[in-house]
Each structure stands twice: as structure tokens, then as C-alpha cells.
Short mmCIF file of C-alpha atoms in Angstrom, two decimals:
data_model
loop_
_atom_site.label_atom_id
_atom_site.label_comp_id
_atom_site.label_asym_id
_atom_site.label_seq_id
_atom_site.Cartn_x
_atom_site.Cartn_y
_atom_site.Cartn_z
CA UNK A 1 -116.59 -38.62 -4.52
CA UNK A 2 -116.61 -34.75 -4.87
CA UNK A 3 -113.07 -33.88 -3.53
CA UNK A 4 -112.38 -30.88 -0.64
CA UNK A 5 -111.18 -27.40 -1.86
CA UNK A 6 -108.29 -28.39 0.23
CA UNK A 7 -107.55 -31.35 -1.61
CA UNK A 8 -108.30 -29.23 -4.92
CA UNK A 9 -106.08 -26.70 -3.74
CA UNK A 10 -103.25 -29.39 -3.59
CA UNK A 11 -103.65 -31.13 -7.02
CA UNK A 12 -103.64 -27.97 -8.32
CA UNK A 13 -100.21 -26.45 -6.44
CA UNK A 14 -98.89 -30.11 -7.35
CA UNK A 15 -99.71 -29.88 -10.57
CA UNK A 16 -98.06 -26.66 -11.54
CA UNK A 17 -95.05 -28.64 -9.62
CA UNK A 18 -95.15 -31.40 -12.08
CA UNK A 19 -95.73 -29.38 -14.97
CA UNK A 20 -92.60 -27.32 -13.79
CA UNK A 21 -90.57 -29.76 -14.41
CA UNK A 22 -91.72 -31.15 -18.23
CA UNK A 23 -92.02 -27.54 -19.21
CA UNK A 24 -90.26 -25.27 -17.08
CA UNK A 25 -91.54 -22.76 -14.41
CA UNK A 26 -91.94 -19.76 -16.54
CA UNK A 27 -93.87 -22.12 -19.03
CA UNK A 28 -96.67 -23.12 -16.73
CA UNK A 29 -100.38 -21.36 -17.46
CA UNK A 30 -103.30 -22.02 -15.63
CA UNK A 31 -104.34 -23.11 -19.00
CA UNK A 32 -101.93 -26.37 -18.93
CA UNK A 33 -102.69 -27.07 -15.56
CA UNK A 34 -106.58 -26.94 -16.07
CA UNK A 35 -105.87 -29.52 -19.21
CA UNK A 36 -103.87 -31.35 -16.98
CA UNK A 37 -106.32 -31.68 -14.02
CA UNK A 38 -109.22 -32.26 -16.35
CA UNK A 39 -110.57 -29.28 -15.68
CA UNK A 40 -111.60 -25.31 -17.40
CA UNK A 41 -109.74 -22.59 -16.18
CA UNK A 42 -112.68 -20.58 -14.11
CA UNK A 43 -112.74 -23.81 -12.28
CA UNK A 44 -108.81 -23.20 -11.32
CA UNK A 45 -109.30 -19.53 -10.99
CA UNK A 46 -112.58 -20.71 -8.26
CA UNK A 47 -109.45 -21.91 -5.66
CA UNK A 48 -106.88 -19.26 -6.76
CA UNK A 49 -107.23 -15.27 -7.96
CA UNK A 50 -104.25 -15.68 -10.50
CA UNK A 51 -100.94 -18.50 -11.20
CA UNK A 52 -99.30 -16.74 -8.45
CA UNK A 53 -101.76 -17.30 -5.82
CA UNK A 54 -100.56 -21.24 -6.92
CA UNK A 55 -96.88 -20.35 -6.70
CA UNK A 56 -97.45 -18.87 -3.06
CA UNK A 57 -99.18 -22.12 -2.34
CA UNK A 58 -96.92 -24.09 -3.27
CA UNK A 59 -94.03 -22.20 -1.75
CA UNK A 60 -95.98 -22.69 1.85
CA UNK A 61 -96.26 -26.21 1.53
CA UNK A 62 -92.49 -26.50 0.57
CA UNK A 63 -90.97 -24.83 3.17
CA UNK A 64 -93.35 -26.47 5.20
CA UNK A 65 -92.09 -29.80 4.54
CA UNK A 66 -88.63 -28.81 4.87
CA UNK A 67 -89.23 -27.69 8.15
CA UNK A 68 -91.02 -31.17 9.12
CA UNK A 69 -88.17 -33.02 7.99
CA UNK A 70 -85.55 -30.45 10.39
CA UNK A 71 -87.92 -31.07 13.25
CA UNK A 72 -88.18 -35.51 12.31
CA UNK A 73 -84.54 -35.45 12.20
CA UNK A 74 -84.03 -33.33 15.40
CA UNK A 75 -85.52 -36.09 17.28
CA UNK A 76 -83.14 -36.78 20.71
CA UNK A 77 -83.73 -40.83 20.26
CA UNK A 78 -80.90 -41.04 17.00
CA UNK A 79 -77.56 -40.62 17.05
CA UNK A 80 -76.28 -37.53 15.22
CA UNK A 81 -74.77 -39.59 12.21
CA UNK A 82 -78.33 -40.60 12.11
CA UNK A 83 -79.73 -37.67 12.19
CA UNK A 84 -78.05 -36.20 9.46
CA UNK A 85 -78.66 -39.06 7.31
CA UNK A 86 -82.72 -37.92 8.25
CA UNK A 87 -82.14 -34.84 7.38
CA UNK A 88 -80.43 -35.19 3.78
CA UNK A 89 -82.05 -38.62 3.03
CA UNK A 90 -85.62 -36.73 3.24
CA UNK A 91 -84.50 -33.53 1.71
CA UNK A 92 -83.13 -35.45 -0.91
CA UNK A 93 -87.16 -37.52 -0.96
CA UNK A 94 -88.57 -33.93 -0.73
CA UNK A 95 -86.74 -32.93 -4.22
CA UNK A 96 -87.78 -36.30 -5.97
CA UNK A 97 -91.01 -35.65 -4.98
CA UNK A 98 -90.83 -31.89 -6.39
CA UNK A 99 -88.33 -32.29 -8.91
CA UNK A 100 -88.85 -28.41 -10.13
CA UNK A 101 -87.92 -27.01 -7.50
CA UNK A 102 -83.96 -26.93 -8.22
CA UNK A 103 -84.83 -25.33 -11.64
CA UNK A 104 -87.28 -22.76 -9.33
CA UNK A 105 -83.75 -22.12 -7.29
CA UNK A 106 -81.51 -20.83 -9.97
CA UNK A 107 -83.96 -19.00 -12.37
CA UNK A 108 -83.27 -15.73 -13.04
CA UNK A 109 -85.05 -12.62 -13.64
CA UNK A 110 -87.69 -14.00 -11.50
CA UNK A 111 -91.63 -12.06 -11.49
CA UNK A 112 -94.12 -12.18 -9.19
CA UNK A 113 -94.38 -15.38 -7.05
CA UNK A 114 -91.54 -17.31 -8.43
CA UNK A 115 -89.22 -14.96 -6.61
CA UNK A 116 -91.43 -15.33 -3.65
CA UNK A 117 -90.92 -19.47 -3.74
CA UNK A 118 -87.10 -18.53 -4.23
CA UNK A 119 -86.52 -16.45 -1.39
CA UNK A 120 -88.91 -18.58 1.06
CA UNK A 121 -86.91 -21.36 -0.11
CA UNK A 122 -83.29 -19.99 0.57
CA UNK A 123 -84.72 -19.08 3.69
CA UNK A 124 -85.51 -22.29 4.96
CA UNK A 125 -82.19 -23.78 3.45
CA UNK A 126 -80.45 -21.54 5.50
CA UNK A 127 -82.43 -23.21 8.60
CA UNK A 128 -81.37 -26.78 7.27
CA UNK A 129 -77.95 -25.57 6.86
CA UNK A 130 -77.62 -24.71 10.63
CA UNK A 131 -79.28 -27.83 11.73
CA UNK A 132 -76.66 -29.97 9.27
CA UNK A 133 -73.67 -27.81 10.99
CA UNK A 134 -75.73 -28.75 14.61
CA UNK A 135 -75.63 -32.17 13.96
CA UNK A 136 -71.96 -32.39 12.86
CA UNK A 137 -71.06 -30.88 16.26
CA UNK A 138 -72.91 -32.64 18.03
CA UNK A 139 -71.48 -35.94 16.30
CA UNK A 140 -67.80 -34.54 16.79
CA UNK A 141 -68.55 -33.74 21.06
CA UNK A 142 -69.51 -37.36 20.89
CA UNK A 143 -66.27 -38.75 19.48
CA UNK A 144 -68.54 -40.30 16.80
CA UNK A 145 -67.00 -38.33 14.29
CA UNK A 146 -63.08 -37.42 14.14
CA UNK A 147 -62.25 -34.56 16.75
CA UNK A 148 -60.34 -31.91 14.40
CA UNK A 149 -63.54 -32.27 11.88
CA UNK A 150 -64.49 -28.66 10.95
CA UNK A 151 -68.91 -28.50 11.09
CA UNK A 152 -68.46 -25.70 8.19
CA UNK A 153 -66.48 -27.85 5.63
CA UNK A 154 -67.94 -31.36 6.47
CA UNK A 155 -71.70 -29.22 6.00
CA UNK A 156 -70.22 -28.09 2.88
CA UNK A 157 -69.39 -32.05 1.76
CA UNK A 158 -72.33 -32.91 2.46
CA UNK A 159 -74.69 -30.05 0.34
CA UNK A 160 -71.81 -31.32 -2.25
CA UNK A 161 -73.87 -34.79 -2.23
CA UNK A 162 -77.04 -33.05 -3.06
CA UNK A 163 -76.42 -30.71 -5.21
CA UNK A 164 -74.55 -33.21 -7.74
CA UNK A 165 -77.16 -35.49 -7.35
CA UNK A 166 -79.46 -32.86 -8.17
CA UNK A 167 -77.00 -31.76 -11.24
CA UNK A 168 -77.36 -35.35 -12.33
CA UNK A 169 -80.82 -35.31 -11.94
CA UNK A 170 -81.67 -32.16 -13.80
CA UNK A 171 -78.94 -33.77 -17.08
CA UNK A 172 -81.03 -37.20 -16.81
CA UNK A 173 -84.43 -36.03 -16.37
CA UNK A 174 -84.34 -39.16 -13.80
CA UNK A 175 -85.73 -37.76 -10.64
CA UNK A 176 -85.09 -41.51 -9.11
CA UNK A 177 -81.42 -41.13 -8.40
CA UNK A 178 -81.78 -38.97 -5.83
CA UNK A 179 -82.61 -41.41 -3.83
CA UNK A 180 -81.27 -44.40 -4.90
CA UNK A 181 -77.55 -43.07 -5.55
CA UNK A 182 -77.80 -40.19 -2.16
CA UNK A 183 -78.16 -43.00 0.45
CA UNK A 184 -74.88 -44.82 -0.56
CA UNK A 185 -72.76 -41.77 -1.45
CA UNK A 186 -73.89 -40.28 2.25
CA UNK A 187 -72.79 -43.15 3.97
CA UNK A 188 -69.34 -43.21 1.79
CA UNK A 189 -68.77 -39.49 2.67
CA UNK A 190 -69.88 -40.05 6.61
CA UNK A 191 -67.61 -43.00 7.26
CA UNK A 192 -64.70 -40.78 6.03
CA UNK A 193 -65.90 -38.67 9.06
CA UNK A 194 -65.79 -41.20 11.52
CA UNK A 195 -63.61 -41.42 14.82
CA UNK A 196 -61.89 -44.36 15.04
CA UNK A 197 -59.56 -45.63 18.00
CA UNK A 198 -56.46 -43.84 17.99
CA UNK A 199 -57.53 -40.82 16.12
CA UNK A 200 -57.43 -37.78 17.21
#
């Protein structure tokens, strides 16, 4: 079946994604990612006017999903420990999914839409950052987690869990242990958090 320009445009943002990460951001051409798709490049060039009308694409749907996953964990009916595991546990599914995008982060002497996907990106961090520190608060006020717990430094534990994992990631080429190391190591880190009878 002849597929959408949508779902064009998509295979073709998630395919510069992909190739990202075997080759490096600054390595993808519209070339590779027409051979990788199957495809010639007018054919690319018929969804997007250059590689950085891909990068702006793909930037959109990124932030895009790291604002769904703020909103999913917001949700009133879990407990803040629960929502924070949400919140990192799908960030953490997000960067699996996309594992470029750390490489994107720290580039430097960034053109065109790279630095675009960069600053969108820290952008929307910051938002994630702020509902972490929310949830921490709110998980303190509810004697869930111990009383004297500072939101800044337990946030900062926290990122600490994702950005070795994403460290360890980026060494191994494995984009797997994100997710099957960042579940256990949250909960390890959280239950040093945790209010117990007869703390303060």
C-alpha cells in the first residue's frame, strides 16, 4: 500500500535519527538516508526543501514526545514516587528509541538545524527538570519521601541516573541498557529517599 506523506515524512525524520547514531549527526546526507529508505534523493527532497527541513522535523516530534511523557506522568491517580519513575522510566524509553539524540546534545559548533534540535531540546529539559523537582516536593509534603530531602539535589541524583546510563550507552553502542539497567538503579536511588517511621 502507497504510504501517507505523513507517514513518509516520519520514516524519513526517523531515519536521519537512526543514521545519527551509526554515523554521527554531522555525517548524515539526504543521500544516505534516500539509500537507506530505498529511495532517490528528489523523492526525499518531494517531503523536505533541504536536510534541515528533516532536522526541524525531527526536533518537533522530540520535544513533542517529551512533553507527552511530562503530561502521562503528571497524571493525579499515581503517587509522586510513581510519577517520577513515569517520568524518567519514559525519558529514559524516549532516548532508546532515539539513541542520537545525546550525541545531538553535546555537539559543538553546531549549523543550521542541529542547533535548532539543541536548543528546542534544552528547552524542554528544562520543563522536565521542573516537573522532576515538582514531583520530589510533592513526595516530601506527603511524608513519602524523608522531610529534610532537598527537591534541587535529589533532581540532581536522579538526572545522575540518566546521564550515566546514557554515558554507558554512548561507550557500548548498546542502546538496551537504558532501560533494562535505569528501572533498577531508580528504584535503588528512590528508596534511599524514602520516609520511614521515626525519621525526620
Amino acid at each position: 500500500m502507497r504510504k501517507t506523506a505523513q507517514d513518509r515524512k516520519v520514516e524519513i525524520s526517523q531515519a536521519a535519527m537512526d543514521l545519527a547514531f551509526e554515523v554521527g549527526p554531522d555525517q548524515v546526507t539526504t543521500s544516505i538516508i534516500a539509500k537507506r529508505l530505498g529511495l532517490t534523493q528528489p523523492a526525499i527532497y518531494k517531503h523536505f526543501p533541504n536536510k534541515n527541513g528533516i532536522w526541524n522535523t525531527v526536533a518537533d516530534q522530540l520535544c513533542g514526545q517529551v512533553r507527552v511523557n511530562i503530561e502521562r506522568a503528571a497524571n493525579g491517580i499515581h503517587s509522586p514516587d510513581n510519577r517520577i519513575r513515569l517520568l524518567v522510566m519514559g525519558h529514559l524509553q524516549l532516548v532508546q528509541e532515539n539513541p542520537a539524540l545525546p550525541e545531538i546534545m553535546v555537539m559543538r559548533n553546531l549549523q543550521g538545524a542541529h542547533g535548532h534540535l539543541q536548543s528546542q531540546m534544552r528547552t524542554i529539559m528544562a520543563e522536565f527538570r521542573n516537573a522532576l523537582v515538582g514531583h520530589i516536593e510533592a513526595a516530601v509534603s506527603q511524608k513519602i519521601f524523608q522531610s529534610d530531602l532537598d527537591s534541587a539535589d535529589a533532581s540532581t541524583l536522579v538526572f545522575g541516573i540518566i546521564q550515566s546510563l546514557v554515558l554507558r550507552m554512548l561507550l557500548t553502542r548498546d542502546p538496551n541498557i537504558l532501560t533494562q539497567d535505569g528501572a533498577r538503579l531508580l528504584d535503588l536511588l528512590l528508596s534511599g529517599f524514602r520516609h520511614f517511621e521515626g525519621s525526620l
